[in-house]
Short mmCIF file of C-alpha atoms and ligand atoms in Angstrom, two decimals:
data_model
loop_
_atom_site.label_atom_id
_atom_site.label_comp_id
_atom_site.label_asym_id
_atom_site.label_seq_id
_atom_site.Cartn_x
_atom_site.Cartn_y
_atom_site.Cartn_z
CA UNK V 38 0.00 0.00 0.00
CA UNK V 39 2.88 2.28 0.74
CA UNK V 40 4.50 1.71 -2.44
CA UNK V 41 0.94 1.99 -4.52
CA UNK V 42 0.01 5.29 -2.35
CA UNK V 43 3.95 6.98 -3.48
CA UNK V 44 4.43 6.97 -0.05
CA UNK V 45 8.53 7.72 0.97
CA UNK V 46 10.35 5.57 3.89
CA UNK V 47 13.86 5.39 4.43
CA UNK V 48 16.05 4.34 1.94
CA UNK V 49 18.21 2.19 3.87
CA UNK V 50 15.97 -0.56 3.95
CA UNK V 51 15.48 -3.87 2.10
CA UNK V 52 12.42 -5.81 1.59
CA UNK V 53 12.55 -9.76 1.88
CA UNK V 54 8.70 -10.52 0.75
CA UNK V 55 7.36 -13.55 2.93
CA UNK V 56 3.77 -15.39 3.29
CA UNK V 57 3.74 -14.48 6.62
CA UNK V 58 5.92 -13.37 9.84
CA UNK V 59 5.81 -17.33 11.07
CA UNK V 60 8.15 -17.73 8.43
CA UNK V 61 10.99 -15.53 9.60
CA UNK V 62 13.08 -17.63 11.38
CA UNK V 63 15.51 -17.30 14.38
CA UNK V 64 18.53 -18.89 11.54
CA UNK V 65 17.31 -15.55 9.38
CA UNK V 66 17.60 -13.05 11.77
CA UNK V 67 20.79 -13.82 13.51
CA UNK V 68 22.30 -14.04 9.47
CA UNK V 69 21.24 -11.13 8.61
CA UNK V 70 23.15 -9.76 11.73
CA UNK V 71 26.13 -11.88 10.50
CA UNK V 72 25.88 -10.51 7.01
CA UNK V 73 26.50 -6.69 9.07
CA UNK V 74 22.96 -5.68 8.95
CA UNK V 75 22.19 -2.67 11.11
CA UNK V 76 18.69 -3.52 12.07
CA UNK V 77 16.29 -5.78 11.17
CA UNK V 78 12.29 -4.80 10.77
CA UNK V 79 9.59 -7.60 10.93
CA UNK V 80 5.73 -6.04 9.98
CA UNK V 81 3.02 -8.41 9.57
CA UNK V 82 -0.47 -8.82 10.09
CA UNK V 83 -2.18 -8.00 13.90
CA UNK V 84 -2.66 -10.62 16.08
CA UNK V 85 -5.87 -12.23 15.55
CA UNK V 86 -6.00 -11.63 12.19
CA UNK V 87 -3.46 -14.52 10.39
CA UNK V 88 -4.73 -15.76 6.85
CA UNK V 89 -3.75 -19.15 8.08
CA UNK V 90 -4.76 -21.07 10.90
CA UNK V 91 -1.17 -21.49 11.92
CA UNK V 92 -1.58 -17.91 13.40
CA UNK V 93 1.92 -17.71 12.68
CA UNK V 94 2.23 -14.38 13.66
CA UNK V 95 1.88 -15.26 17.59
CA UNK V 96 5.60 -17.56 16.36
CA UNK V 97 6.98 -14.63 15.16
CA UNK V 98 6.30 -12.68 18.42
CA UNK V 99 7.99 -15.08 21.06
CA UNK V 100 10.78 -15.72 18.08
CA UNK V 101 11.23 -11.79 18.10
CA UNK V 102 11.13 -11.83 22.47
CA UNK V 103 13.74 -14.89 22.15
CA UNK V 104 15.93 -13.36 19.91
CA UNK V 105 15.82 -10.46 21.37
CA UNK V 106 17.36 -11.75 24.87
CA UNK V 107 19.79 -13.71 22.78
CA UNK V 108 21.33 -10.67 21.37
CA UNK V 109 21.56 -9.03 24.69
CA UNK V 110 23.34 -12.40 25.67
CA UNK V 111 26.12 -11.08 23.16
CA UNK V 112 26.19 -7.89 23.73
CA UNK V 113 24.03 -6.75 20.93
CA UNK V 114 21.01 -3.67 21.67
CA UNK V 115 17.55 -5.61 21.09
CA UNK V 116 16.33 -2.47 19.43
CA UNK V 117 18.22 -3.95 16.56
CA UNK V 118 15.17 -5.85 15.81
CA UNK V 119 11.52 -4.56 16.12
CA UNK V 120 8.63 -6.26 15.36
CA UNK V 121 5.51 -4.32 14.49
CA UNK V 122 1.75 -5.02 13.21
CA UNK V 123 1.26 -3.50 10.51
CA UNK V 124 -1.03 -5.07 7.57
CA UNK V 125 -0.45 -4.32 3.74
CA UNK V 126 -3.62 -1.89 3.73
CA UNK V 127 -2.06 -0.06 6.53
CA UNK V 128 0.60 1.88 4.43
CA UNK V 129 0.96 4.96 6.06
CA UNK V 130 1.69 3.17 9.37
CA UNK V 131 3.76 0.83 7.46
CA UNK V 132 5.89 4.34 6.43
CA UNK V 133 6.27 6.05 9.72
CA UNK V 134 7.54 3.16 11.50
CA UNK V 135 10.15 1.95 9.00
CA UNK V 136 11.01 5.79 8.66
CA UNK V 137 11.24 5.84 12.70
CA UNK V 138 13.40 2.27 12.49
CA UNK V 139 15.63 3.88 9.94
CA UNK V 140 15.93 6.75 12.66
CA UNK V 141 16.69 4.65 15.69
CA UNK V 142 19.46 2.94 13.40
CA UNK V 143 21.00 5.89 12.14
CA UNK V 144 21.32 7.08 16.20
CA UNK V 145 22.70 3.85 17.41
CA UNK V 146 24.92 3.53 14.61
CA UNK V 147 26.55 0.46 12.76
CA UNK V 148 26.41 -2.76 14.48
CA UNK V 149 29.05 -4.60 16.88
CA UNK V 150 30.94 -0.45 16.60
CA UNK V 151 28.16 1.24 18.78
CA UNK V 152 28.52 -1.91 21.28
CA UNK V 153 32.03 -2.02 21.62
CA UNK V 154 32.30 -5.34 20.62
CA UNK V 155 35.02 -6.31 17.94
CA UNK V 156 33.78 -7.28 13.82
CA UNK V 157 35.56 -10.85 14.25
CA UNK V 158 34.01 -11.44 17.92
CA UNK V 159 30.91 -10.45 16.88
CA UNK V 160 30.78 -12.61 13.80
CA UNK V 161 32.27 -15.27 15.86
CA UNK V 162 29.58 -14.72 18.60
CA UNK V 163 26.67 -14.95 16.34
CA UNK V 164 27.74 -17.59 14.60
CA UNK V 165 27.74 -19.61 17.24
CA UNK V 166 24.38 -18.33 18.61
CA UNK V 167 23.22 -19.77 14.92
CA UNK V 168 25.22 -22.84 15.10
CA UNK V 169 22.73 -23.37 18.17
CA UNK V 170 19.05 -22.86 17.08
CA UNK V 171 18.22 -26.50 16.69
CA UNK V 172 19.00 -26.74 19.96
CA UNK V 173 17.23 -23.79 21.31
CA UNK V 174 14.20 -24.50 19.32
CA UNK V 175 14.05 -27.89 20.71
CA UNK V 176 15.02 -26.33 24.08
CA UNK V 177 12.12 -23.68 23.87
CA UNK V 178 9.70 -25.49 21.57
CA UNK V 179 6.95 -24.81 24.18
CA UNK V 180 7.33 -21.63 24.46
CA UNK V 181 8.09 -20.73 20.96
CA UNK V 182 4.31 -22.47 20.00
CA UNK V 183 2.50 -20.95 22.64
CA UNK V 184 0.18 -18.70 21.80
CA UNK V 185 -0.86 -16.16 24.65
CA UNK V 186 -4.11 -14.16 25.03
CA UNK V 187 -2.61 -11.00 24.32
CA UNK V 188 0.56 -9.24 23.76
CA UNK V 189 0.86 -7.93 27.16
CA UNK V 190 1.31 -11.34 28.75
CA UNK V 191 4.13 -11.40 26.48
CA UNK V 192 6.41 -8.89 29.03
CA UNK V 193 8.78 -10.60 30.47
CA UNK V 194 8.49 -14.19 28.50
CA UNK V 195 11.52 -14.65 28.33
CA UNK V 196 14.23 -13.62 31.19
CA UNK V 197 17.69 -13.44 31.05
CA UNK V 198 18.17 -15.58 33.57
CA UNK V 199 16.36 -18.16 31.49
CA UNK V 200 18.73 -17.69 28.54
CA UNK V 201 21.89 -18.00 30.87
CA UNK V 202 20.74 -21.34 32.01
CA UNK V 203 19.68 -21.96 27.98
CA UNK V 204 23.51 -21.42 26.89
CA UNK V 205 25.55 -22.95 30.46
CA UNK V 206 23.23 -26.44 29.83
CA UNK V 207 24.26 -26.69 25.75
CA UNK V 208 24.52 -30.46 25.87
CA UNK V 209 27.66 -32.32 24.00
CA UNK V 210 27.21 -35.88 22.32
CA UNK V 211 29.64 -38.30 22.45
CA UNK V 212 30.14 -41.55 21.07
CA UNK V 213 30.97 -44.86 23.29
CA UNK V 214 33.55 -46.14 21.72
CA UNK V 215 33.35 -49.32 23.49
CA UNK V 216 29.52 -49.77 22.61
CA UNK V 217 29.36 -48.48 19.10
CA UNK V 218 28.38 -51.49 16.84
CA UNK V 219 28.80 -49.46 13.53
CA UNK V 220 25.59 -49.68 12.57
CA UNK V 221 25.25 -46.46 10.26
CA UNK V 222 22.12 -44.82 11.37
CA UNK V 223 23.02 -42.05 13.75
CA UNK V 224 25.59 -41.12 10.59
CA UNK V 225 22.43 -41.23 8.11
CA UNK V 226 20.56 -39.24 10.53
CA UNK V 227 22.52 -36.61 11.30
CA UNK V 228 21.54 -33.14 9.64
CA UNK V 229 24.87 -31.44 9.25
CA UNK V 230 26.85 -34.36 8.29
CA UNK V 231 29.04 -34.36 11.97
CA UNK V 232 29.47 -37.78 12.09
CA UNK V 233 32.73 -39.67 10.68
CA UNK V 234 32.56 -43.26 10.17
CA UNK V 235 32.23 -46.40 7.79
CA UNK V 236 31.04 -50.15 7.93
CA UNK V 237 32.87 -52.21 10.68
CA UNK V 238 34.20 -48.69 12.10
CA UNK V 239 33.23 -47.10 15.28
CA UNK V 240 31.54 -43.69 14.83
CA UNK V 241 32.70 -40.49 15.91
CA UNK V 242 31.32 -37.09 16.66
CA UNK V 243 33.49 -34.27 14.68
CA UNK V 244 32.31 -31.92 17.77
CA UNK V 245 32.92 -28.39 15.57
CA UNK V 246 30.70 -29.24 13.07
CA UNK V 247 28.26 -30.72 15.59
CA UNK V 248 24.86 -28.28 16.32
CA UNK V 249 23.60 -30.27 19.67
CA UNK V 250 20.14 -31.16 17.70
CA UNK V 251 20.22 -35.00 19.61
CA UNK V 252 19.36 -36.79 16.52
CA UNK V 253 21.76 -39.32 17.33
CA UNK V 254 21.34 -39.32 20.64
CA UNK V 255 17.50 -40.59 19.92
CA UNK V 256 18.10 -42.25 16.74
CA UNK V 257 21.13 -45.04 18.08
CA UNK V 258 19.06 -47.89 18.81
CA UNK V 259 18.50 -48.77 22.64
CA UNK V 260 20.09 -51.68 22.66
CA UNK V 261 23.28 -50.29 21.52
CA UNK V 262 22.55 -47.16 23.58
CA UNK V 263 26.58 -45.72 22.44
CA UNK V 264 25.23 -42.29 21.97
CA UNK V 265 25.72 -40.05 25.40
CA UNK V 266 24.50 -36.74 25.67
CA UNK V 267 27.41 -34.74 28.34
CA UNK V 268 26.42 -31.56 29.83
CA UNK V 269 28.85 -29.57 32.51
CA UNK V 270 32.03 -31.59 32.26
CA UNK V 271 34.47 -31.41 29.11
CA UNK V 272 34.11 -34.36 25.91
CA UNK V 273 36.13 -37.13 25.60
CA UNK V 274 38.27 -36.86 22.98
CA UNK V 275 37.43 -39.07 20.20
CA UNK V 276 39.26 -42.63 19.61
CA UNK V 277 42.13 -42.66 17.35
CA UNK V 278 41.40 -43.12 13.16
CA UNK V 279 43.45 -46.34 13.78
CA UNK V 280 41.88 -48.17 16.82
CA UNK V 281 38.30 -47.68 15.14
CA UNK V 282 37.93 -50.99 13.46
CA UNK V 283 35.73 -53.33 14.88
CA UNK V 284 36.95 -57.17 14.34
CA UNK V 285 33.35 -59.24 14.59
CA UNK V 286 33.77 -62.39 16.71
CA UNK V 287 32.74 -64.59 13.58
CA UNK V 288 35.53 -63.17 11.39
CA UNK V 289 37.98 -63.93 13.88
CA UNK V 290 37.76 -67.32 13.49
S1 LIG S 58 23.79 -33.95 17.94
FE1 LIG S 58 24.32 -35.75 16.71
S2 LIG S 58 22.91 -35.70 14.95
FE2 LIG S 58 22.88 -33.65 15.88
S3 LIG S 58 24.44 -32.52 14.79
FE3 LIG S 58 25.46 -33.38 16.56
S4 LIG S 58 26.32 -35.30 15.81
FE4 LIG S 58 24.79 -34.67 14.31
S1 LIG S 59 23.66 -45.47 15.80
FE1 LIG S 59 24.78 -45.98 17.65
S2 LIG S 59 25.66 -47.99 17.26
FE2 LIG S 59 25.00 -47.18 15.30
S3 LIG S 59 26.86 -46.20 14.49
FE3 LIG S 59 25.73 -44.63 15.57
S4 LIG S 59 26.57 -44.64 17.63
FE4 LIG S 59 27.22 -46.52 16.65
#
């Protein structure tokens, strides 16, 4: 509507067209940070008033309250990112806030420089942050798919205490070396491709390309059980390439 109407907002701003705010995910946000973004602006429809009965605008709310304590968790200011109802026949609001985003930005001026905080640490900081969102959507799944009566019981959803906890309990997998029968499946399963291994070869967990999602964990079957999940106390490091062969009692014969 803004655009039909020759309405003028800031010029500093992009547009990335999506069905609907429930498709903005936390991975998106915290890139677009990475990428050296100054802010980032969500609009979408009012609560209550989704085309879809996802009502994924209500996900897009507690994503934007998560994310929002998550960037204060590395230093970065939350008004950053703003989230704002605003429908596409609503074009002059749609206007005055981008135009009053584009003002707040311009005021706290380019990213990681106005917090102090280093270009490589800050990369380095949300990268890891994004190396973790399977594990902090599985962590906050409840909370990320509630949907509350209104926005004010939104205040305070998420504390920072709560995030603290979120990032000192980051669980570590870890393969038993000693019950690993090779089967292949947690190495099939995995999303990112962390796990090294072969036939008659014990699996390992390449831990820096590992994102804590627990695939493994749940997909090694029980009666092997080899796949540990380690919080507070460092990983073992993994067996060497040349002890990893597994001799099967038959073939010894
Ligand atoms: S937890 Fe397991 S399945 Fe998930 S990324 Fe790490 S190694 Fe792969
Ligand atoms: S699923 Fe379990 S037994 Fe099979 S390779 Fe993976 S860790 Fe080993």
């Amino acid at each position: 509507m803004a655009g039909v109407s020759r309405l003028q907002y800031t010029t500093e701003a992009r547009l990335i067209r999506v069905m609907c705010t429930g498709r903005v995910d936390l991975s998106f946000v915290l890139r677009a940070f990475s990428n050296g973004i100054d802010g980032v602006f969500i609009g979408g429809c009012h609560l209550g008033e989704c085309n879809y009965v996802t009502a994924g605008n209500y996900s897009a709310l507690s994503m934007v309250l998560l994310c929002k304590r998550l960037l204060e968790h590395i230093g970065v200011n939350p008004e950053r990112l703003r989230l704002e109802w605003c429908s596409s026949g609503e074009g002059i609001l749609f206007t005055k806030v981008m135009n009053e985003f584009g003002k707040k930005m311009k005021e706290l001026g380019p990213l990681g420089k106005a917090e102090g905080i280093d270009e490589d640490e800050l990369r380095s900081k949300l990268e890891e942050v994004t190396k973790l969102v399977p594990y902090i959507k599985i962590a906050k799944r409840e909370k990320l798919g509630s949907r509350l009566e209104n926005e004010e019981e939104y205040d305070g959803f998420y504390t920072s205490d709560e995030i603290e906890e979120l990032f000192r309990e980051v669980p570590s997998y870890y393969i038993d070396p000693e019950k690993c029968q090779a089967c292949g499946i947690c190495l099939r399963r995995c999303p990112v491709e962390a796990i090294l291994g072969d036939k008659n070869q014990i699996h390992v967990i390449d831990q820096g390309k590992c994102i804590k999602c627990g695939t493994c964990f749940e997909a090694c079957p029980p009666r092997f059980g080899a796949v540990r999940q380690i919080s507070g106390e460092p990983v073992p490091p993994p067996i060497p390439e040349e002890e990893r062969m597994i001799v099967r009692k038959s073939k010894e014969k």
